[in-house]
Coordinates of C-alpha atoms and ligand atoms in Angstrom, one line a residue:
M15 CA -20.8 -340.9 -116.5
E16 CA -22.9 -338.5 -113.9
T17 CA -22.3 -339.4 -110.0
K18 CA -24.0 -337.9 -107.3
L19 CA -25.3 -338.1 -103.9
V20 CA -29.0 -337.9 -103.2
S21 CA -31.8 -338.4 -100.5
Q22 CA -34.8 -339.3 -102.3
A23 CA -37.8 -341.6 -101.4
I24 CA -36.7 -345.1 -102.1
Q25 CA -40.6 -345.6 -103.5
N26 CA -39.8 -342.3 -106.5
I27 CA -36.3 -343.0 -107.1
A28 CA -36.0 -343.0 -110.8
C29 CA -33.5 -345.3 -112.4
D30 CA -33.1 -349.0 -114.2
A31 CA -31.6 -350.4 -111.2
L32 CA -32.0 -350.0 -107.9
I33 CA -29.4 -352.2 -105.9
V34 CA -30.2 -352.6 -102.2
G35 CA -28.5 -355.3 -100.1
A36 CA -29.2 -357.4 -97.6
A37 CA -26.7 -358.9 -94.7
R38 CA -27.7 -362.4 -92.6
S39 CA -27.1 -362.8 -89.1
G40 CA -27.6 -366.3 -86.8
K41 CA -27.8 -363.5 -83.7
S42 CA -29.9 -360.8 -85.0
Q43 CA -33.6 -359.8 -83.8
E44 CA -34.1 -358.5 -86.9
S45 CA -36.5 -361.4 -88.5
K46 CA -36.3 -365.0 -86.7
N47 CA -35.1 -366.0 -89.7
G48 CA -31.9 -364.4 -90.0
A49 CA -32.0 -361.5 -92.9
V50 CA -30.9 -358.5 -92.1
F51 CA -32.6 -355.6 -94.4
F52 CA -31.6 -352.2 -93.4
S53 CA -33.9 -349.3 -94.5
A54 CA -33.8 -349.0 -97.9
T55 CA -33.8 -352.3 -98.0
K56 CA -37.4 -352.8 -95.7
E57 CA -38.3 -350.2 -97.8
V58 CA -38.2 -352.1 -100.8
D59 CA -39.4 -355.1 -99.2
R60 CA -42.8 -353.4 -97.9
L61 CA -43.5 -351.9 -101.2
L62 CA -43.5 -355.3 -102.9
D63 CA -45.6 -356.5 -100.6
G64 CA -42.7 -358.7 -98.7
L65 CA -41.3 -360.1 -101.4
L66 CA -37.7 -359.9 -100.5
T67 CA -38.5 -361.3 -97.3
S68 CA -40.1 -364.3 -98.6
I69 CA -37.5 -364.7 -101.6
Y70 CA -35.1 -365.3 -98.4
A71 CA -37.6 -367.3 -95.9
N72 CA -37.7 -369.9 -99.5
G73 CA -33.8 -370.6 -99.5
E74 CA -33.3 -368.5 -102.8
F75 CA -31.2 -365.9 -101.6
K76 CA -28.9 -366.0 -98.7
A77 CA -27.4 -363.0 -98.3
N78 CA -23.9 -364.5 -99.1
P79 CA -21.4 -362.0 -99.8
G80 CA -21.8 -360.9 -103.6
E81 CA -24.9 -362.9 -104.7
I82 CA -27.8 -361.1 -106.4
T83 CA -30.6 -362.0 -106.7
E84 CA -33.2 -359.5 -109.8
I85 CA -36.5 -358.3 -109.3
Y86 CA -39.6 -356.4 -111.6
T87 CA -40.9 -354.4 -110.2
M88 CA -44.2 -353.8 -112.0
G89 CA -44.5 -350.3 -111.4
K90 CA -44.7 -350.7 -107.3
L91 CA -41.7 -348.5 -107.1
V92 CA -40.0 -345.7 -109.9
A93 CA -37.0 -348.2 -110.5
R94 CA -37.9 -350.5 -113.1
R95 CA -35.8 -353.3 -111.4
V96 CA -34.6 -353.8 -108.1
I97 CA -31.5 -356.0 -107.6
M98 CA -30.0 -356.9 -103.9
V99 CA -26.9 -357.5 -103.1
G100 CA -25.3 -360.2 -100.1
L101 CA -23.3 -358.5 -97.7
G102 CA -23.0 -361.9 -96.2
N103 CA -22.8 -361.7 -92.2
A104 CA -24.1 -358.7 -90.5
E105 CA -21.7 -358.8 -87.5
T106 CA -18.4 -358.4 -89.9
L107 CA -19.6 -355.3 -92.2
E108 CA -16.7 -353.7 -93.3
G109 CA -15.8 -351.7 -96.0
H110 CA -14.4 -354.1 -98.7
I111 CA -18.1 -355.7 -98.3
F112 CA -19.8 -352.4 -99.2
R113 CA -16.2 -352.3 -102.1
R114 CA -17.1 -355.8 -103.3
A115 CA -21.0 -355.6 -103.2
A116 CA -21.2 -352.5 -104.9
G117 CA -18.9 -353.9 -107.8
I118 CA -20.7 -357.1 -108.6
A119 CA -24.0 -355.3 -108.6
V120 CA -23.0 -352.1 -110.9
R121 CA -20.8 -355.2 -113.2
F122 CA -24.7 -357.0 -113.2
A123 CA -27.1 -354.3 -113.7
Q124 CA -24.2 -353.1 -116.5
N125 CA -24.4 -356.3 -118.5
K126 CA -28.4 -356.5 -118.0
G127 CA -27.8 -353.2 -119.7
A128 CA -28.4 -350.8 -117.6
H129 CA -28.1 -347.3 -117.8
T130 CA -29.0 -345.6 -114.6
V131 CA -28.5 -347.1 -111.5
A132 CA -29.1 -346.4 -107.9
L133 CA -26.9 -347.7 -105.2
A134 CA -28.9 -348.1 -101.6
L135 CA -26.5 -350.4 -99.4
D136 CA -27.4 -347.9 -96.4
A137 CA -23.3 -347.5 -96.3
D138 CA -24.5 -344.8 -94.0
A139 CA -20.6 -344.6 -92.4
S140 CA -18.0 -343.0 -94.4
E141 CA -16.1 -345.8 -94.5
G142 CA -19.0 -347.5 -96.1
L143 CA -19.9 -345.1 -98.8
Q144 CA -16.6 -344.7 -100.1
A145 CA -16.2 -348.4 -100.6
A146 CA -19.3 -348.5 -101.9
V147 CA -18.6 -345.7 -104.2
E148 CA -15.2 -347.2 -105.2
G149 CA -16.6 -350.5 -105.6
A150 CA -19.7 -349.0 -108.3
L151 CA -16.9 -346.9 -110.4
L152 CA -14.0 -349.6 -109.9
G153 CA -16.9 -352.2 -111.1
V154 CA -18.2 -350.5 -114.2
Y155 CA -14.8 -349.4 -115.6
H156 CA -14.1 -351.5 -118.8
F157 CA -11.1 -350.1 -120.9
K158 CA -12.8 -350.0 -124.6
K159 CA -10.0 -348.0 -126.5
Y160 CA -10.5 -351.0 -129.3
L161 CA -13.6 -352.2 -129.2
T162 CA -14.8 -350.9 -132.7
S163 CA -18.7 -352.5 -132.1
Q164 CA -21.0 -353.5 -129.4
S165 CA -18.4 -350.7 -126.8
N166 CA -21.3 -347.8 -126.9
T167 CA -23.8 -349.9 -126.4
L168 CA -22.7 -351.1 -123.4
G169 CA -22.7 -348.4 -120.6
I170 CA -23.6 -346.7 -117.7
E171 CA -24.8 -342.9 -118.1
S172 CA -26.1 -342.6 -114.2
L173 CA -24.3 -343.3 -110.7
Q174 CA -26.8 -342.7 -108.1
F175 CA -26.0 -342.8 -104.4
V176 CA -28.9 -343.0 -102.1
S177 CA -28.2 -342.0 -98.2
K178 CA -30.8 -340.5 -96.1
N179 CA -28.0 -338.0 -94.6
A180 CA -26.9 -336.7 -98.2
D181 CA -26.5 -333.4 -96.6
S182 CA -23.8 -334.3 -94.1
A183 CA -20.8 -333.0 -94.6
T184 CA -18.8 -336.0 -93.4
L185 CA -20.8 -338.3 -96.0
Q186 CA -20.2 -336.0 -98.6
T187 CA -16.0 -336.0 -97.9
A188 CA -16.4 -339.6 -98.1
F189 CA -18.1 -339.6 -101.6
K190 CA -16.2 -337.1 -102.8
Q191 CA -12.5 -338.9 -101.8
G192 CA -14.6 -342.6 -103.2
I193 CA -14.4 -340.4 -106.5
V194 CA -11.2 -339.7 -106.9
M195 CA -9.9 -343.2 -105.6
A196 CA -11.7 -344.7 -108.0
E197 CA -11.0 -342.5 -111.0
A198 CA -6.9 -342.7 -110.1
T199 CA -7.4 -346.0 -109.6
N200 CA -9.2 -346.3 -113.2
F201 CA -6.3 -344.0 -114.9
A202 CA -3.9 -346.8 -113.3
R203 CA -6.0 -349.5 -115.0
D204 CA -5.5 -347.7 -118.4
L205 CA -1.9 -347.6 -118.2
V206 CA -1.8 -351.4 -117.2
N207 CA -4.8 -352.2 -119.8
E208 CA -2.4 -350.0 -122.6
Q209 CA -1.3 -352.5 -125.5
P210 CA 2.9 -352.0 -125.2
A211 CA 3.2 -350.6 -129.1
V212 CA 1.5 -347.5 -127.6
L213 CA 2.9 -347.3 -123.8
T214 CA 6.7 -347.0 -124.3
P215 CA 8.1 -345.4 -121.5
T216 CA 8.0 -342.3 -123.3
E217 CA 4.7 -342.6 -123.7
L218 CA 4.4 -344.0 -120.2
A219 CA 6.3 -340.4 -119.1
N220 CA 4.0 -338.4 -121.1
R221 CA 0.8 -339.7 -119.8
A222 CA 2.0 -339.1 -116.0
S223 CA 3.1 -335.4 -117.1
A224 CA -0.5 -334.6 -119.2
M225 CA -1.8 -336.2 -115.5
A226 CA 0.8 -333.7 -113.4
R227 CA -0.3 -330.6 -115.3
Q228 CA -3.8 -331.4 -114.6
F229 CA -3.2 -331.8 -111.0
Q230 CA -0.4 -329.6 -110.4
L231 CA 1.7 -332.0 -109.1
E232 CA 5.4 -330.9 -110.4
C233 CA 6.8 -333.4 -112.7
T234 CA 10.4 -333.8 -114.3
I235 CA 11.1 -336.5 -116.8
L236 CA 15.0 -337.5 -117.0
E237 CA 16.0 -338.7 -120.6
Q238 CA 19.0 -340.8 -121.0
P239 CA 22.0 -338.2 -121.0
Q240 CA 20.6 -337.1 -117.7
I241 CA 20.0 -340.6 -116.2
A242 CA 23.8 -341.8 -117.0
E243 CA 25.0 -338.6 -115.4
L244 CA 22.6 -339.7 -112.2
G245 CA 25.0 -342.8 -112.6
M246 CA 21.9 -345.1 -113.0
G247 CA 23.6 -348.2 -114.3
G248 CA 20.7 -350.5 -113.8
L249 CA 18.3 -348.6 -115.5
L250 CA 20.0 -348.1 -118.2
A251 CA 22.0 -352.0 -118.6
V252 CA 17.7 -352.7 -118.6
A253 CA 17.5 -350.1 -121.6
K254 CA 20.3 -351.3 -123.6
G255 CA 18.3 -354.2 -125.7
S256 CA 15.4 -352.2 -126.5
A257 CA 14.7 -349.8 -129.5
E258 CA 12.9 -347.3 -126.8
P259 CA 14.9 -345.3 -124.8
P260 CA 14.4 -345.7 -120.9
R261 CA 13.0 -342.4 -118.8
F262 CA 13.4 -341.9 -115.0
I263 CA 9.8 -340.0 -113.8
I264 CA 9.7 -337.5 -110.8
L265 CA 6.4 -336.5 -109.7
R266 CA 6.9 -333.8 -106.4
Y267 CA 3.7 -332.9 -104.3
R268 CA 4.6 -330.2 -101.4
G269 CA 1.6 -330.5 -99.4
A270 CA 3.5 -329.1 -96.2
P271 CA 6.0 -326.5 -97.5
Q272 CA 7.7 -325.6 -93.8
S273 CA 7.9 -329.0 -92.7
T274 CA 10.6 -330.3 -91.2
E275 CA 9.5 -333.9 -91.2
K276 CA 11.4 -336.2 -94.1
E277 CA 10.0 -336.5 -97.0
I278 CA 7.6 -340.1 -98.0
A279 CA 9.5 -341.9 -101.6
L280 CA 6.6 -343.7 -103.1
V281 CA 8.8 -346.3 -105.9
G282 CA 7.0 -348.1 -108.9
K283 CA 8.8 -350.4 -111.3
G284 CA 8.1 -349.1 -114.8
I285 CA 8.5 -352.1 -116.9
T286 CA 6.1 -350.9 -119.8
F287 CA 7.4 -355.1 -121.7
D288 CA 9.4 -357.7 -119.4
T289 CA 10.4 -360.1 -122.6
G290 CA 13.3 -361.5 -120.4
G291 CA 15.8 -360.0 -122.6
I292 CA 18.8 -362.6 -123.2
S293 CA 17.5 -365.0 -120.8
I294 CA 14.5 -364.8 -122.9
K295 CA 11.2 -365.9 -121.5
P296 CA 8.8 -368.5 -122.6
A297 CA 6.0 -367.6 -125.3
A298 CA 3.0 -368.7 -123.7
G299 CA 1.9 -366.2 -121.4
M300 CA 4.1 -363.1 -122.2
E301 CA 1.5 -361.1 -122.9
S302 CA 0.8 -360.3 -119.7
M303 CA 4.1 -359.1 -119.5
K304 CA 2.7 -355.4 -120.7
G305 CA 1.2 -355.4 -116.9
D306 CA 5.2 -355.0 -115.6
M307 CA 4.9 -351.4 -115.0
G308 CA 2.0 -351.8 -112.8
G309 CA 3.9 -350.9 -109.6
G310 CA 5.1 -348.0 -111.5
A311 CA 1.1 -347.4 -112.9
A312 CA 0.3 -347.8 -109.1
V313 CA 2.8 -344.9 -108.1
I314 CA 1.5 -342.3 -110.5
G315 CA -2.4 -343.1 -109.6
A316 CA -1.8 -342.4 -105.7
M317 CA 0.4 -339.4 -106.7
Q318 CA -3.1 -338.4 -108.7
I319 CA -4.8 -339.1 -105.3
I320 CA -2.7 -337.2 -103.2
A321 CA -2.9 -334.0 -105.4
A322 CA -6.6 -333.9 -105.7
L323 CA -7.1 -334.6 -101.2
K324 CA -4.2 -332.3 -101.0
P325 CA -3.1 -333.5 -97.6
A326 CA -0.2 -331.8 -95.5
I327 CA 2.1 -333.3 -96.1
N328 CA 5.2 -333.7 -99.0
V329 CA 5.8 -337.1 -101.1
L330 CA 8.1 -337.9 -104.4
G331 CA 6.9 -340.2 -106.7
L332 CA 9.6 -342.0 -108.5
V333 CA 9.4 -344.5 -111.6
P334 CA 12.0 -345.7 -113.4
T335 CA 10.6 -346.8 -117.0
S336 CA 12.5 -349.0 -119.4
E337 CA 11.1 -352.5 -122.1
N338 CA 13.6 -355.3 -121.7
M339 CA 14.3 -356.9 -124.4
P340 CA 16.5 -359.1 -126.3
D341 CA 19.1 -357.9 -128.8
G342 CA 22.6 -357.5 -129.5
A343 CA 23.0 -354.7 -127.8
S344 CA 20.9 -356.3 -124.8
Y345 CA 22.9 -356.1 -121.1
H346 CA 24.4 -359.8 -120.5
P347 CA 24.6 -362.8 -118.0
G348 CA 28.0 -362.3 -116.4
D349 CA 27.8 -358.4 -116.8
V350 CA 28.8 -356.1 -113.1
L351 CA 26.9 -352.8 -112.8
R352 CA 27.1 -350.1 -110.6
L353 CA 24.3 -348.5 -110.0
M354 CA 23.8 -344.8 -108.5
N355 CA 24.4 -345.6 -105.1
G356 CA 28.2 -347.1 -106.2
K357 CA 27.5 -350.5 -105.4
T358 CA 28.5 -353.1 -107.8
I359 CA 25.9 -356.0 -109.2
E360 CA 26.6 -359.3 -110.8
I361 CA 24.3 -360.2 -113.9
I362 CA 23.1 -363.8 -113.3
N363 CA 19.5 -363.8 -115.5
T364 CA 17.7 -360.5 -117.2
D365 CA 14.8 -361.1 -116.3
A366 CA 15.4 -360.3 -113.2
E367 CA 16.0 -356.7 -113.8
G368 CA 13.2 -354.8 -112.3
R369 CA 15.4 -355.1 -108.9
L370 CA 18.2 -353.2 -111.4
A371 CA 15.6 -350.4 -112.4
L372 CA 14.6 -350.4 -108.5
A373 CA 17.6 -350.2 -107.0
D374 CA 18.5 -346.7 -108.9
A375 CA 15.1 -345.5 -107.5
L376 CA 15.4 -346.2 -104.2
S377 CA 19.1 -344.7 -104.6
Y378 CA 17.8 -341.7 -105.9
A379 CA 15.0 -341.2 -103.2
V380 CA 17.6 -342.2 -100.3
H381 CA 19.9 -339.5 -101.7
E382 CA 16.8 -337.0 -101.7
G383 CA 17.0 -337.8 -98.3
C384 CA 13.4 -339.9 -98.2
S385 CA 12.3 -341.4 -95.3
P386 CA 9.9 -343.8 -95.3
I387 CA 10.8 -345.1 -98.6
I388 CA 8.2 -347.6 -99.9
D389 CA 8.5 -349.5 -103.4
I390 CA 5.6 -351.4 -105.4
A391 CA 7.2 -354.0 -107.9
T392 CA 5.7 -356.9 -110.5
L393 CA 9.2 -358.4 -109.7
T394 CA 8.9 -361.7 -109.0
G395 CA 7.3 -365.2 -109.9
G396 CA 7.9 -366.4 -106.5
C397 CA 5.7 -364.1 -104.5
V398 CA 3.2 -365.6 -106.4
V399 CA 4.0 -369.0 -105.3
A400 CA 4.0 -368.5 -102.1
L401 CA 1.2 -366.4 -101.5
G402 CA -1.3 -367.9 -105.0
G403 CA -1.6 -364.5 -106.5
K404 CA -4.5 -363.4 -104.0
R405 CA -2.3 -361.3 -101.9
G406 CA 1.0 -358.9 -102.5
G407 CA 4.3 -359.6 -100.6
L408 CA 5.4 -356.7 -97.8
F409 CA 8.6 -357.3 -97.0
S410 CA 9.8 -353.8 -94.7
N411 CA 13.0 -352.7 -92.1
D412 CA 10.9 -350.9 -90.0
E413 CA 7.9 -353.0 -87.9
D414 CA 5.6 -349.8 -87.5
L415 CA 5.9 -349.7 -91.1
S416 CA 5.1 -352.8 -91.9
A417 CA 2.2 -352.6 -89.2
A418 CA 0.8 -349.5 -90.7
L419 CA 0.3 -350.7 -94.7
M420 CA -1.5 -353.6 -93.2
T421 CA -3.9 -351.7 -91.3
T422 CA -4.0 -349.4 -94.4
S423 CA -4.4 -353.0 -97.3
A424 CA -7.0 -353.8 -94.9
T425 CA -9.2 -350.3 -95.2
T426 CA -8.7 -350.2 -99.3
G427 CA -9.2 -354.4 -99.4
E428 CA -5.8 -354.5 -101.2
K429 CA -4.2 -357.5 -99.3
F430 CA -0.5 -358.0 -98.4
W431 CA 1.1 -360.2 -96.4
P432 CA 4.0 -360.0 -94.3
L433 CA 7.3 -362.0 -95.0
P434 CA 10.7 -362.2 -93.5
L435 CA 13.9 -360.5 -94.5
D436 CA 16.5 -362.1 -92.3
D437 CA 19.7 -362.2 -92.1
E438 CA 19.9 -365.5 -93.6
Y439 CA 18.9 -364.7 -96.3
A440 CA 21.6 -362.8 -97.9
E441 CA 24.3 -365.4 -98.3
F442 CA 22.5 -366.3 -101.3
I443 CA 23.4 -363.2 -102.9
E444 CA 26.7 -363.1 -102.2
S445 CA 29.1 -362.5 -105.0
H446 CA 33.1 -363.3 -105.3
I447 CA 33.4 -360.6 -108.4
A448 CA 30.6 -357.5 -107.3
D449 CA 29.0 -356.4 -104.0
V450 CA 26.4 -358.4 -104.9
K451 CA 24.6 -360.8 -106.8
Q452 CA 21.7 -359.5 -108.5
T453 CA 19.5 -362.8 -107.9
G454 CA 19.5 -365.9 -105.2
G455 CA 18.6 -368.9 -107.2
R456 CA 14.5 -370.7 -106.9
Y457 CA 14.0 -371.0 -103.1
G458 CA 12.8 -368.1 -101.3
S459 CA 13.0 -365.6 -104.6
A460 CA 10.8 -363.1 -103.5
I461 CA 12.9 -362.8 -100.4
T462 CA 16.2 -362.5 -102.2
A463 CA 14.5 -359.9 -104.5
A464 CA 13.9 -357.7 -101.3
K465 CA 17.4 -358.5 -100.1
V466 CA 19.2 -357.2 -103.2
L467 CA 16.8 -354.0 -102.8
E468 CA 17.7 -353.9 -99.2
H469 CA 20.9 -353.1 -100.1
F470 CA 19.8 -349.7 -101.9
V471 CA 17.6 -348.4 -99.0
G472 CA 20.6 -346.6 -96.7
E473 CA 19.2 -345.9 -93.7
A474 CA 16.0 -345.2 -94.5
S475 CA 12.7 -346.5 -93.3
W476 CA 12.1 -348.3 -96.2
A477 CA 8.9 -351.3 -97.2
H478 CA 9.1 -352.9 -100.4
L479 CA 5.5 -354.7 -101.9
D480 CA 5.5 -357.4 -104.1
I481 CA 2.9 -357.2 -106.4
A482 CA 3.8 -360.0 -109.1
G483 CA 0.7 -361.8 -110.8
M484 CA -2.2 -358.8 -108.8
E485 CA -1.6 -356.2 -111.4
L486 CA -3.4 -358.0 -113.8
V487 CA -7.1 -360.4 -112.9
E488 CA -8.5 -363.1 -114.7
G489 CA -12.3 -361.6 -113.9
R490 CA -13.9 -365.1 -112.0
G491 CA -15.0 -363.9 -108.4
S492 CA -13.6 -360.8 -108.8
F493 CA -15.8 -357.4 -108.5
I494 CA -13.9 -355.6 -111.7
E495 CA -13.8 -356.3 -115.4
P496 CA -10.9 -359.2 -116.6
G497 CA -7.8 -356.9 -116.9
A498 CA -5.8 -354.6 -115.4
S499 CA -6.7 -353.8 -111.6
G500 CA -4.6 -351.0 -110.3
M501 CA -3.7 -352.4 -107.1
G502 CA -2.1 -350.5 -104.8
A503 CA -3.1 -347.1 -106.0
R504 CA -5.4 -346.9 -103.3
A505 CA -3.4 -348.5 -100.4
L506 CA -0.4 -345.7 -101.5
A507 CA -2.3 -342.7 -101.2
T508 CA -4.5 -343.8 -98.4
F509 CA -1.5 -344.3 -96.5
V510 CA 0.2 -341.3 -97.6
L511 CA -3.1 -339.4 -96.0
Q512 CA -2.9 -341.6 -92.7
Q513 CA 0.7 -339.9 -92.5
A514 CA -0.7 -336.7 -92.7
K515 CA -3.4 -336.7 -90.5
Q516 CA -0.9 -338.7 -87.8
N517 CA 1.8 -335.6 -88.3
E518 CA -1.4 -333.0 -87.3
H519 CA -1.4 -334.5 -84.2
Ligands
BES12 N1 8.1 -359.5 -114.3 C1 8.8 -360.5 -113.7 C2 8.1 -360.8 -112.7 C3 6.3 -361.0 -112.9 C4 5.7 -362.4 -113.2 C5 5.6 -360.7 -113.2 C6 4.6 -363.2 -112.8 C7 4.2 -361.0 -113.1 C8 3.8 -362.5 -112.9 C9 10.3 -360.1 -113.0 O1 11.0 -359.3 -114.1 C10 10.6 -361.6 -113.3 O2 10.8 -362.2 -114.5 N2 11.1 -361.9 -112.3 C11 12.2 -363.1 -112.4 C12 13.2 -363.5 -111.7 C13 14.1 -364.9 -111.7 C14 14.9 -364.4 -113.1 C15 15.3 -364.2 -110.7 C16 11.1 -364.5 -111.9 O3 10.3 -364.2 -110.8 O4 11.2 -365.5 -112.6
ZN13 ZN1 11.6 -360.3 -116.2
ZN14 ZN1 9.5 -358.0 -114.7

C-alpha cells in the first residue's frame, strides 16, 4: 500500500473515497446551528452546493465521534464519493479523536470496496496528523494470512493524506512518525493474531531477530541451557510441560553510547499459549490465550519503533517466552522455585505463570543495572474484572514514572489507570515455606500479582502494565478490526521518545 502526504486542491483529488471531518460546537461562531467545518470540509460543502450543511441542519448527521455519512459527488469533485466523519465537540479535539475517526472512516471506505482513499481531516497540527495516519493504517489492517477467498478483493492500494502544509518539515516528521508507529503496531498485531501452533517461543524469537536484523538492533536469543545457567527457575518451570523449549529474547538499542544515564528496560510477557498447565483453564474462550504473548509483542513492536526513529537513549527489550501446558513433566502446585535473583517462590496455581517468567526477566533487567524498568503483560483476569477491559492497570513504585506513563497513554490513546501497591496487600502473599507465595487469592488479584513482581525489581524505578483483556478486541465500537490490538507498542515507544527528549535538556 502506498501512503503519501500531499497538498492538492480538494476538487482535484482523484480517489474512490475522500474523507473529511466535521465537529460541532455549542459556542461556535462558525455556523448558527453549531456545525464546525474545517477548510477541506467547507470546500467540499461549497462544491456540493451546501449539501453537507443541509445534512447537518436536517439532523441527519450530528457530528458525533465516529459517525459517518456517505455522499456521492456526481462529478462535482474528481473524488467518486465523500465520507464525512464526526469528530464530536470542537472544543475537545485531541489526537485520539483523529485516530479513531480516521480508523473508522477508512475501514468504512475499505468495506465499501474503495481502493484509493484520501483523508482531508485538517489535522494540521503535527499531533493530529500523526494520530490520523496511525488511525488510518491501524484501521485498514487485516490479518489475511489464512483467508483463502475474499482476501484478494478487499484492500486499499493507496492512502493520501491531504494537508495545506505538506511541505512543512514538522508535518512531514509527524507523518513519518505515524507510519512508523502504525507499521510496528501492525507487526505486533501479526504476532498476536498468528495461531499458537505456528507462533511457538522459537518462532517468536525468530520473528524478533528478523525484525532486529532489518532495523539494526542488537539481538541475542538465549536457549534452555543458558536460561538454566542464569538460574531462571521461573521461566524454566513454566516451560517444563511443553514440547516447545523456552527462549529468552534480548533486544538492545544503543542510541546514546556515551550516556551516563541508566538504560531503560522494557519487559514483555511472552506466553505463546496459556492453557493454565496442571491448574488447567476451562475450555470456553481458551483460544484467546494465544494472545498471552501480547506484552512481549508490544515490547518487540516498541523496539522496532525506537530503532526506526533513533532517539538518543539506550533501551533494553526483554521477552521471556514459553508455552504453559499440562503434561507429565509440568511443574506442580506446591513446588518451590528459585528464581534468577535468588528468591524462592511457593507455587499455588500453575495458571499464574506469567509472573514467574516476568520475575526472571525483571531480575535480569536489575542485574543489567536498568532503571526505569517497565513491564507489560496480559497478567490477570482480576485486572479485567477491575477495569472492564477498557483500560489497562498501571502499578508503579515511582510517582513520576507513573505520571509520565499516564501522560503518554493519553497521547497514544492506549488507556491505563493507576492501581495501588500498598504494603497491606503483601500479607496475601506471605508464604511459610518460601520467600513469597505465587498468588494471593481471589481478592485484589491484579494487585497481589504486582506485589509478587515487586520482589524482583530491586531498587529500580519500576512500572507494571497489566493489559489482560486488551490484547484482543471484539470489534464493537472499535476503530480496528476484531483481533489483536497491538496495545502497548506505541505507548512504550512514545514514553522512550519523551525520555530521550527530556534528557536533552
Ligand atoms: N493469562 C492469564 C490472564 C488473562 C486473563 C489474560 C484474561 C487475558 C485475559 C494469566 O496467566 C492467568 O491465568 N492468571 C490467573 C492468575 C490466578 C490463577 C492467580 C487469573 O488472573 O485468573
Ligand atoms: Zn495463566
Ligand atoms: Zn497467562
